[in-house]
Coordinates of C-alpha atoms in Angstrom, one line a residue:
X97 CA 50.3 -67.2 -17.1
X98 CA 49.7 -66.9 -13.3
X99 CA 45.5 -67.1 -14.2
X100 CA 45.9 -69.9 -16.1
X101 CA 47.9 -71.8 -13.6
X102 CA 45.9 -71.0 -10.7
X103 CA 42.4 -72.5 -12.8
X104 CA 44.8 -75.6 -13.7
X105 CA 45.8 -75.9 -10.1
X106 CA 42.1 -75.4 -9.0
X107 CA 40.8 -77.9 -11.4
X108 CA 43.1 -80.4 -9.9
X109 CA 41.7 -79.6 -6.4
X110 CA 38.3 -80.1 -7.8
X111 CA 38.8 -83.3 -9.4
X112 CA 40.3 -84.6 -6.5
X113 CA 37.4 -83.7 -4.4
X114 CA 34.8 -85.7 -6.9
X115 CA 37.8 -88.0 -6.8
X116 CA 37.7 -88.6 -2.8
X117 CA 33.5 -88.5 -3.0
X118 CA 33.7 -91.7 -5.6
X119 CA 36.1 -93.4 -3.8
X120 CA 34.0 -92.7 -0.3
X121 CA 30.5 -94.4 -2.7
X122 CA 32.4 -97.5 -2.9
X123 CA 31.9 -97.8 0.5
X124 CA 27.9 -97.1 0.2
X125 CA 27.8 -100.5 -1.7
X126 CA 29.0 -103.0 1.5
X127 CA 26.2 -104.1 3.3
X128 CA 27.0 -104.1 6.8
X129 CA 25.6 -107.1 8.6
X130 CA 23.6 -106.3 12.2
X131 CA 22.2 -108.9 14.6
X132 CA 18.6 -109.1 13.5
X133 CA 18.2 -108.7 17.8
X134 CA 19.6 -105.4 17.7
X135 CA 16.7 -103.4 16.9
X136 CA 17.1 -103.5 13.1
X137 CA 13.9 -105.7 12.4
X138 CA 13.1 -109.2 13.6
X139 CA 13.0 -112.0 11.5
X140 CA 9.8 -114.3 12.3
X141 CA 9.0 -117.9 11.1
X142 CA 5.4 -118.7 9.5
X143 CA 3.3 -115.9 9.4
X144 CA 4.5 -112.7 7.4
X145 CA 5.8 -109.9 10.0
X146 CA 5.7 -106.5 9.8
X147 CA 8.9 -106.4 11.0
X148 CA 11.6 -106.0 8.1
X149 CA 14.8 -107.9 7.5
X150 CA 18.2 -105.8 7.8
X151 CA 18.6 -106.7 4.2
X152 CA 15.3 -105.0 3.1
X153 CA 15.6 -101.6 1.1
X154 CA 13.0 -100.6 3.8
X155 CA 15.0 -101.4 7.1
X156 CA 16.4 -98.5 9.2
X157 CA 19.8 -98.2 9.0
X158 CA 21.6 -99.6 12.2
X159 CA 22.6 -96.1 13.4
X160 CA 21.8 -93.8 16.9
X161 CA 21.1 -90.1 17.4
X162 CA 23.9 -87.7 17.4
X163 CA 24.1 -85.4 20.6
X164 CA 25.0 -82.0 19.9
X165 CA 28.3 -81.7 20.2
X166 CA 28.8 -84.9 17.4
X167 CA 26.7 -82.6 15.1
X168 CA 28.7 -79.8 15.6
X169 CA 31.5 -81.8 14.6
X170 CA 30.0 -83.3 11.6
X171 CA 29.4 -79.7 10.2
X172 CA 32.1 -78.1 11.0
X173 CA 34.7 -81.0 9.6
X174 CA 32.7 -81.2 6.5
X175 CA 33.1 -77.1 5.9
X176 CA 36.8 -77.0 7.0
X177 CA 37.9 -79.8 4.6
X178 CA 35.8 -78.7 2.2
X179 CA 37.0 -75.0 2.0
X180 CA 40.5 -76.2 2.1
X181 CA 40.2 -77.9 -1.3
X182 CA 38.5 -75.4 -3.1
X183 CA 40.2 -72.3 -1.4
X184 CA 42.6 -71.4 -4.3
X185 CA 39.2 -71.1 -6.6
X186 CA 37.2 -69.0 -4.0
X187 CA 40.8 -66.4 -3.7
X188 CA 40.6 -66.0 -7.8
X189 CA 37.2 -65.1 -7.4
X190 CA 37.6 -62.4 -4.6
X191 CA 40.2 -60.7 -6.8
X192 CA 38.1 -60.7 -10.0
X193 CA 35.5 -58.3 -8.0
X194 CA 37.6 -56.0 -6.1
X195 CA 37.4 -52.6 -7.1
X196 CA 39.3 -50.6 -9.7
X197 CA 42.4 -50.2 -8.3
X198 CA 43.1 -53.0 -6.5
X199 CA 46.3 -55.2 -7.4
X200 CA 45.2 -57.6 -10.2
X201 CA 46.5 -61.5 -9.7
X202 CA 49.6 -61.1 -12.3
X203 CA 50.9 -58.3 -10.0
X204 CA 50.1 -60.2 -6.2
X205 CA 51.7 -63.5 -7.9
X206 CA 49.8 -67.0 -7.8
X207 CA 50.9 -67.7 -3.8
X208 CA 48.4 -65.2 -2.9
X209 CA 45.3 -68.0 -4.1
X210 CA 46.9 -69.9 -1.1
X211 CA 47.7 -67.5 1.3
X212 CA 46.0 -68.0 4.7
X213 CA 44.3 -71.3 3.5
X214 CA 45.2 -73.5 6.1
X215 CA 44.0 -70.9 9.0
X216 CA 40.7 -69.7 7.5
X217 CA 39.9 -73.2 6.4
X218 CA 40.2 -73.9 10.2
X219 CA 38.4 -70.8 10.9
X220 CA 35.5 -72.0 9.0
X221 CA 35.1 -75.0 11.7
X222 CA 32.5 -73.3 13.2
X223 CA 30.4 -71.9 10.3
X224 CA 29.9 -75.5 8.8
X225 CA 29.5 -76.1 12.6
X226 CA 26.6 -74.0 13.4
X227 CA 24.8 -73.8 10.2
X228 CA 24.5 -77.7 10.3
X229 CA 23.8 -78.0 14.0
X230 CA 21.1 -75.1 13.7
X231 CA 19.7 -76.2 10.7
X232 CA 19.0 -79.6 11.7
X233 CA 17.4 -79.0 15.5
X234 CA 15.5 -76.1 14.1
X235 CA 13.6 -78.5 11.5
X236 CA 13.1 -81.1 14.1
X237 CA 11.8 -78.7 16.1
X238 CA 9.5 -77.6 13.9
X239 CA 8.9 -81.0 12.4
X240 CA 7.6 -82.1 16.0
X241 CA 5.6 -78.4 15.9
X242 CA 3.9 -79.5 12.3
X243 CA 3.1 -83.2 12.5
X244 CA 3.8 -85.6 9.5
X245 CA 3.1 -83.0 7.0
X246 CA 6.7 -81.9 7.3
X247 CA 7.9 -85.2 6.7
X248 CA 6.1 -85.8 3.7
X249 CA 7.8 -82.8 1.8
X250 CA 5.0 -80.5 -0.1
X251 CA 4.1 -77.1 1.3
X252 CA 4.1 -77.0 5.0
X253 CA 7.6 -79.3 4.6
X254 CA 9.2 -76.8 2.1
X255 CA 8.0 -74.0 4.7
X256 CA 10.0 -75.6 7.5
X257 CA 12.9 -76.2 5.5
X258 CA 13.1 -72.3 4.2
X259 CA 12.8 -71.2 8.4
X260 CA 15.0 -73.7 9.4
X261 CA 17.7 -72.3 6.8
X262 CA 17.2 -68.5 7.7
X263 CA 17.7 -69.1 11.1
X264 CA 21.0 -71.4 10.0
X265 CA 22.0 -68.7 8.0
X266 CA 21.7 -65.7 10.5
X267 CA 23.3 -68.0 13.2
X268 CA 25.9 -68.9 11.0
X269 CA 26.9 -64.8 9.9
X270 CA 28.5 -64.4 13.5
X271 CA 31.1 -66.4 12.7
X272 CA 31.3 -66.3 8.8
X273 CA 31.1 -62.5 8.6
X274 CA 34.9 -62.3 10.4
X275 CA 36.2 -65.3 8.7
X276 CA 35.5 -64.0 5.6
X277 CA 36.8 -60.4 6.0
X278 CA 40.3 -62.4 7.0
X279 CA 40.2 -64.3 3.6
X280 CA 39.3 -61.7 1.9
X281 CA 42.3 -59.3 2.8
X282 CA 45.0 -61.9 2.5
X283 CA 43.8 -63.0 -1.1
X284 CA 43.7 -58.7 -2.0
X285 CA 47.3 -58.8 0.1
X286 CA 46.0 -56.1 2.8
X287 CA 47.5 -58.3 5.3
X288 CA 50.6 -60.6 4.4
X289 CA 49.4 -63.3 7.2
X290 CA 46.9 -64.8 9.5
X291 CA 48.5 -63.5 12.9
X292 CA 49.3 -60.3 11.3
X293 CA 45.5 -59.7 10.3
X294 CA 44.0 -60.3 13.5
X295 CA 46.2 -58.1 15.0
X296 CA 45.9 -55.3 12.6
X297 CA 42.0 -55.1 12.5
X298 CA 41.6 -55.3 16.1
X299 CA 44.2 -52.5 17.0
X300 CA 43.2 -50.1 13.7
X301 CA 39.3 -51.2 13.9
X302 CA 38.4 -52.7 16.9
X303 CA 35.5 -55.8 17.1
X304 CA 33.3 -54.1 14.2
X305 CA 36.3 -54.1 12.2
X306 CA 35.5 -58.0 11.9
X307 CA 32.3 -57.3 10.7
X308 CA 32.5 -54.4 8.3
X309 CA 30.4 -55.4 5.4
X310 CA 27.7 -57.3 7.8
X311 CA 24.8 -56.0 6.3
X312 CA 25.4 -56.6 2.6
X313 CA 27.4 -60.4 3.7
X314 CA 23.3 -61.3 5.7
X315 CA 21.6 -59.9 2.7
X316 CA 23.5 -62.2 0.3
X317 CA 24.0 -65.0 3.1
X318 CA 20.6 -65.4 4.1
X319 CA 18.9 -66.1 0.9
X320 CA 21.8 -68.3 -0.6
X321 CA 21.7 -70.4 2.3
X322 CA 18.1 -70.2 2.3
X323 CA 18.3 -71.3 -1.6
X324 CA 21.0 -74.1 -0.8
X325 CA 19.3 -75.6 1.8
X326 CA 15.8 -75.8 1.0
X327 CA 16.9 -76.9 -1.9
X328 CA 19.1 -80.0 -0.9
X329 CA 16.8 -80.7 1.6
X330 CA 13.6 -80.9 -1.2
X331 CA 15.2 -83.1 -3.6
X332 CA 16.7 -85.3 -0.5
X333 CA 13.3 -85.7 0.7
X334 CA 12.0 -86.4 -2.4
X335 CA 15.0 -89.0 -3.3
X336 CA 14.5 -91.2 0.0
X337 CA 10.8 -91.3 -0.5
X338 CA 11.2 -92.9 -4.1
X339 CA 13.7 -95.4 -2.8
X340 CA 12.3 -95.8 0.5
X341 CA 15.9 -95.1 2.4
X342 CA 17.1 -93.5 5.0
X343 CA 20.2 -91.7 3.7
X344 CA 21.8 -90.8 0.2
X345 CA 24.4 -92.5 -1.5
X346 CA 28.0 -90.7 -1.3
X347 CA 27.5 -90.0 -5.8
X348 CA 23.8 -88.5 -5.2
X349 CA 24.7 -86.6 -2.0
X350 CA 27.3 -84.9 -4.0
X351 CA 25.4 -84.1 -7.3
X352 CA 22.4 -82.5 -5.0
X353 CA 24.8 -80.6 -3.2
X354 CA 26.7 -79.1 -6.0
X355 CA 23.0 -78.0 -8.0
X356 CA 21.4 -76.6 -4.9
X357 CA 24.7 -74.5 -4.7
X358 CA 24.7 -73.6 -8.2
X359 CA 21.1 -72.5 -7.8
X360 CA 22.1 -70.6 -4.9
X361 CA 25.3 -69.0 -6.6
X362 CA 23.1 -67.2 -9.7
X363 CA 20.7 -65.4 -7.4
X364 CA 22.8 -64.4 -4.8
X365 CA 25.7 -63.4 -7.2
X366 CA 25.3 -59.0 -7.2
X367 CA 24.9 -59.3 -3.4
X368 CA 28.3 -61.5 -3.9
X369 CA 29.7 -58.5 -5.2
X370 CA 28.5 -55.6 -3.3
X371 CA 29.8 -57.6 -0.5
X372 CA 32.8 -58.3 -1.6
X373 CA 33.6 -54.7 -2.5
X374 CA 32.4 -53.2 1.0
X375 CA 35.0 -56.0 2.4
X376 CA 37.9 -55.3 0.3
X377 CA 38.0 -51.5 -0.6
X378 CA 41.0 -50.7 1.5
X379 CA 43.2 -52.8 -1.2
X380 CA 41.7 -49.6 -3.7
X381 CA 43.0 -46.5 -3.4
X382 CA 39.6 -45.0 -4.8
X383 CA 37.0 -43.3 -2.2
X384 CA 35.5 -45.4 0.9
X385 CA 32.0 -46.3 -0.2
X386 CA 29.8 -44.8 2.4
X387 CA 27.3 -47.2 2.8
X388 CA 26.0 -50.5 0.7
X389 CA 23.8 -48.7 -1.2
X390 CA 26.4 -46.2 -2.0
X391 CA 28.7 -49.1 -3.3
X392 CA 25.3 -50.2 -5.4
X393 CA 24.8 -46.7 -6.8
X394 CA 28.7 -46.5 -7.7
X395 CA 29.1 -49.6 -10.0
X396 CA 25.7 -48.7 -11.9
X397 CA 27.1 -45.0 -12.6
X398 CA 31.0 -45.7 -13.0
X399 CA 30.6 -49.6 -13.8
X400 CA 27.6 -50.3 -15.3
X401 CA 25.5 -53.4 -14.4
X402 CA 27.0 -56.2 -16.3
X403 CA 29.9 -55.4 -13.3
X404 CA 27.4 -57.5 -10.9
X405 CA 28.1 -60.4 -12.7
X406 CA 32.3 -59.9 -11.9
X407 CA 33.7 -63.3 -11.3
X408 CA 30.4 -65.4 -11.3
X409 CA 32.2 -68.2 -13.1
X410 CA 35.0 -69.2 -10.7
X411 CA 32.3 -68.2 -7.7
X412 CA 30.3 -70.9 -9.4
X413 CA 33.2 -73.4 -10.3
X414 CA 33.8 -72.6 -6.2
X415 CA 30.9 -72.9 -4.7
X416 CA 29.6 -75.7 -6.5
X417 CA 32.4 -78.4 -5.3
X418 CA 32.7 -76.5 -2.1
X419 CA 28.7 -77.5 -1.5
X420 CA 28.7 -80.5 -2.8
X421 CA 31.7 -81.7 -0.9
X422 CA 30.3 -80.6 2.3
X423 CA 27.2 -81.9 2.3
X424 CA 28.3 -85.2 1.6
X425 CA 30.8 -85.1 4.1
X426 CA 28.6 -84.2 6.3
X427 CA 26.5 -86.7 5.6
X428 CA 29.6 -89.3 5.8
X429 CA 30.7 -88.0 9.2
X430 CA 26.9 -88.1 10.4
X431 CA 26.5 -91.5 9.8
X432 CA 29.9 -92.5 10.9
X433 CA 29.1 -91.1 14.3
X434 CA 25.5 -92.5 14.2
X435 CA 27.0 -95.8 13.5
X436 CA 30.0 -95.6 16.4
X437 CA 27.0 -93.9 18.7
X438 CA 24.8 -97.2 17.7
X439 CA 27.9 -100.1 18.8
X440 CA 28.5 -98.4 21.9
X441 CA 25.2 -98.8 22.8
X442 CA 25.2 -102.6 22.1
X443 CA 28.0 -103.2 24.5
X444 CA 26.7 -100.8 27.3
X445 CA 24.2 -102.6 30.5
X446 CA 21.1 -100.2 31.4
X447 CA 19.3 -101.2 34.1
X448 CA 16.1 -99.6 34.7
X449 CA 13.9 -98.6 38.0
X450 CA 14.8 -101.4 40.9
X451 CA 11.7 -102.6 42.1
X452 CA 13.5 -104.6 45.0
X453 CA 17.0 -104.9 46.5
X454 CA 19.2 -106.8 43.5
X455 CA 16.6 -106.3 41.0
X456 CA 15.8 -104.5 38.0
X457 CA 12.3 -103.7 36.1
X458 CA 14.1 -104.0 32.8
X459 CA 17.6 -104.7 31.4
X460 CA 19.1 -103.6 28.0
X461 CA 21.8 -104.8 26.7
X462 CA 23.5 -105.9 23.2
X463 CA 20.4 -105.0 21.6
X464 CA 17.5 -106.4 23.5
X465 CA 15.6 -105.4 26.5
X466 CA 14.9 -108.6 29.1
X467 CA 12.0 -108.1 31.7
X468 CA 9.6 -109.5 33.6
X469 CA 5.8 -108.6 34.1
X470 CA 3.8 -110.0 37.4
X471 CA 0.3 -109.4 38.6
X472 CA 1.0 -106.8 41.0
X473 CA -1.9 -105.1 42.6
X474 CA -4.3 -107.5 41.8
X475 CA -7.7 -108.7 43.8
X476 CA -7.1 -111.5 46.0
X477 CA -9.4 -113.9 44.3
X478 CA -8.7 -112.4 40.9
X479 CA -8.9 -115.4 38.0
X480 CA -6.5 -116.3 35.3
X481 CA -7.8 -113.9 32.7
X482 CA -7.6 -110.9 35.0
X483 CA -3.7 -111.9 36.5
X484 CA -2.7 -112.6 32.8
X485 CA -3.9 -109.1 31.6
X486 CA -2.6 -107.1 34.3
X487 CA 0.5 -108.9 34.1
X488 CA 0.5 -107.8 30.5
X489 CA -0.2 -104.2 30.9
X490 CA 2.4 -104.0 33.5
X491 CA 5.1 -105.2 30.3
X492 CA 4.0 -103.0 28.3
X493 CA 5.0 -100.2 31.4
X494 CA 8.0 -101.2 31.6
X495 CA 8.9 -102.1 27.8
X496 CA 8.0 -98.3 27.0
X497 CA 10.6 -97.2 29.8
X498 CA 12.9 -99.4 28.1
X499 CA 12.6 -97.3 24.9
X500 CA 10.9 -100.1 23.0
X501 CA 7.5 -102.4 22.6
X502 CA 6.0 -105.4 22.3
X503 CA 6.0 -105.4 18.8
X504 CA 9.5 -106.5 18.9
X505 CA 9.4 -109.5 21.1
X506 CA 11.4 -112.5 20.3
X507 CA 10.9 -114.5 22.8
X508 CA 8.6 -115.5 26.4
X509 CA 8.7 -118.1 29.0
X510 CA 5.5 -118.4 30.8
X511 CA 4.7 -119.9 34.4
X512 CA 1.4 -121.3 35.5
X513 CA 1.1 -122.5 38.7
X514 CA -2.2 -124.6 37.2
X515 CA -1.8 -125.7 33.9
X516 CA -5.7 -126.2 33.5
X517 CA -5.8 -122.6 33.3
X518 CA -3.4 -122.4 30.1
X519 CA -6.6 -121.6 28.0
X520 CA -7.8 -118.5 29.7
X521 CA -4.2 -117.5 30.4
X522 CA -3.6 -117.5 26.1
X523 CA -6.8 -116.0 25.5
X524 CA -5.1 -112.6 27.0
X525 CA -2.0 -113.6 25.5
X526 CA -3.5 -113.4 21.7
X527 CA -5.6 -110.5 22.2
X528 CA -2.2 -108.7 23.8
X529 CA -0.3 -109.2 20.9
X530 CA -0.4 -107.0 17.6
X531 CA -1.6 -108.8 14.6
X532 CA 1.2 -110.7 12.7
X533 CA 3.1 -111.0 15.5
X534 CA 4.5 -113.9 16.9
X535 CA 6.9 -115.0 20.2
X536 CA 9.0 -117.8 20.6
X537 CA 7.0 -119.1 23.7
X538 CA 7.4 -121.7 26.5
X539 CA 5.0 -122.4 28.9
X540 CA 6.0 -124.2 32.3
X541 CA 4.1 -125.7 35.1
X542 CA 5.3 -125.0 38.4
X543 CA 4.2 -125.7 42.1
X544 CA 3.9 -122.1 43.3
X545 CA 4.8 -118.5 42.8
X546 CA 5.4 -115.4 45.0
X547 CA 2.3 -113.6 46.5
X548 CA 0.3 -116.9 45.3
X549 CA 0.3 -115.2 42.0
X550 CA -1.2 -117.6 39.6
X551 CA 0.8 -116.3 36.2
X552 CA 4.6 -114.8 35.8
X553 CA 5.3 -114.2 32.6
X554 CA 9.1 -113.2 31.5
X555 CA 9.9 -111.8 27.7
X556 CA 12.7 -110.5 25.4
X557 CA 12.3 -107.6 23.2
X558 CA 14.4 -106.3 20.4
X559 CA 15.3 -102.6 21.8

């Protein structure tokens, strides 16, 4: 009775969290509306652009980097929530591989597939934390390293995807190893709380009381997260390229998450259990095992092998939503932070270098970069050609320090002081330019300009 209300119970959980994931997708369908200024794409009249619209499939989406800290976040909220919905189902598991002995579910009672939820779920903060936040900086490391072949998926992508993971993975085990020997011994009812099981490992064990079982949990950790993530992160890849997008829908997010952790779950699953026993023995009243390879040697000769495959259904009707949930969450919370990250940066005034007292090379604001380019250091007789191109080039300096180019210009006001000279001045003008792209341009005549320059050209620029 208690098993079958606990897998009721657990399928409720598990619903709801496919539940929650549709009702986020809904939100995957509103197209969000940006100022075509703000560094989405400009829109052009006439000629075709290579500039896209926000509306094309092929924009980028109107979001800003994460620092490192927003990352963390991201991760670590996705695993916390996630492990608190599918908590109940990861508990049944643990006691379907303890060792003979051990106090079966109908005798601990169906409270124990919630005991110490809420605190290990917390505890897991910063295990989705660092396995996201390594992950990710590790492949753009190495992504910068590699060139464009990482980007493009294939060998040397797949390659950075499997280091990038290990490294997640090994990070990740200095936290995970200690919040799983917790969970573990409140589901087996070693300890009957949170507070009481800190306390009791640190006086009876000391610090390597947290991480008894570390060896077997990095030899089933490593290649599971390994599996998970090079695996999410290939079909991903391969997803956005078909639809030329920048991020997964909420639906596919979810369904790539939940088969990269099934894959993961059926190769990993004896290391599951070898680690689960090293963890738990003290609920059995049985010998200590001595060693992992002891505990490996043990099941084969009292056991037999098909024990390896102890509680591989609910660790796969676990891990599944638990994966699945968290990487779309994690992909929700990313994005939500990219987007926030990407308005405050509308609304925020950068000024760049001041070349004088009152002035500034460049401003950036709401979206767009306004500046100013002038001959400066030019020959004292130079002509209209040579002004017009160093005025140019010295755009383009400060454009880059603005983050941006002149592939985004909207629009330019030019001032001659001879307007005879308008000829040679857009002569340098069109070969400046990139091909297919076009300003909204004024030219004005005026009397004179400082240092007797003959050109002074001022611009806009989406950022």
């Amino acid at each position: 009775l208690y098993l079958y209300r606990s897998i009721v119970i657990d399928m409720i959980l598990v619903r709801l969290v496919v539940a929650v994931a549709y009702l986020c997708s809904l939100s995957d369908a509103v197209t969000l509306k940006w100022p075509a200024v703000a560094g989405i794409g400009v829109k052009r009249g006439g000629a075709s652009s290579s500039n896209l619209s926000p509306k094309s499939p092929k924009s980028k989406s109107p979001v800003a980097p994460l620092s490192v800290l927003q990352t963390l976040i991201a991760g670590g909220g996705a695993r916390s929530i996630s492990q608190f919905v599918t908590y109940p189902m990861d508990a049944l598991r643990t006691i379907s591989q303890t060792r003979k002995g051990a106090k079966k579910l109908s005798e601990l009672g169906a409270g124990v597939l919630v005991s110490g939820c809420f605190s290990t779920s917390m505890f897991a903060f910063p295990l989705g934390a660092v396995q996201f936040t390594v992950f990710g900086n590790a492949k753009k490391a190495l992504t910068f390293m590699v060139g464009d072949a990482a980007r493009n998926g294939g060998i040397v992508g797949t390659a950075v995807a499997i280091t990038s993971s290990a490294c997640a993975s090994l990070a990740s085990c200095a936290v995970g190893v200690p919040q799983e020997i917790l969970k573990q011994r409140l589901v087996t009812n070693i300890y009957p709380d949170f507070g009481t099981a800190v306390r009791t490992i640190w006086k009876t064990e000391g610090l390597k009381g947290f991480y008894v079982g570390w060896g077997p949990t990095v030899a089933r950790n490593l290649p599971y997260i390994v599996i998970t993530f090079t695996t999410f992160n290939h079909w991903k890849t391969q997803e956005l390229k078909r639809l030329e997008k920048t991020n997964l829908d909420t639906r596919t997010a979810l369904r790539f998450g939940m088969g990269a952790a099934l894959v993961g779950c059926i190769g990993t699953q004896p290391l599951d259990v070898v680690k689960t026993r090293m963890m738990t023995q003290a609920a059995s009243n049985l010998k200590p095992y001595s060693s992992a390879l002891n505990c490996v040697k043990d099941i084969i000769a009292t056991e037999g092998v098909s024990s390896f495959l102890a509680g591989l259904p609910p660790r796969a009707a676990y891990l599944s939503p638990l994966w699945g949930a968290q990487f779309f969450l994690n992909e929700k919370f990313t994005r939500a932070l990219g987007e926030m990250n990407y308005k405050g940066q509308l609304s925020k005034i950068v000024r760049g270098p001041a070349p004088g007292p009152g002035r500034s090379a460049w401003v950036k604001h709401n979206g767009v970069v306004s500046t100013v380019g002038v001959p400066k250091g030019r020959e004292r007789n130079a002509d209209i050609n040579t002004q017009t191109k160093i005025t140019l080039a010295s755009i383009d300096e400060r454009l880059a320090q603005a983050g941006t180019d002149k592939s985004k210009i909207i629009e330019a006001t030019v001032f001659l002081t001879n307007m005879k000279e308008f000829k040679g001045f857009d002569k340098e003008w069109k070969a400046w330019l990139p091909e297919g792209i076009g300003a909204s341009r004024a030219t004005v005549g005026v009397a004179s300009l400082a240092n007797n320059d003959k050109v002074e050209i001022k611009v806009t620029v989406a950022a």
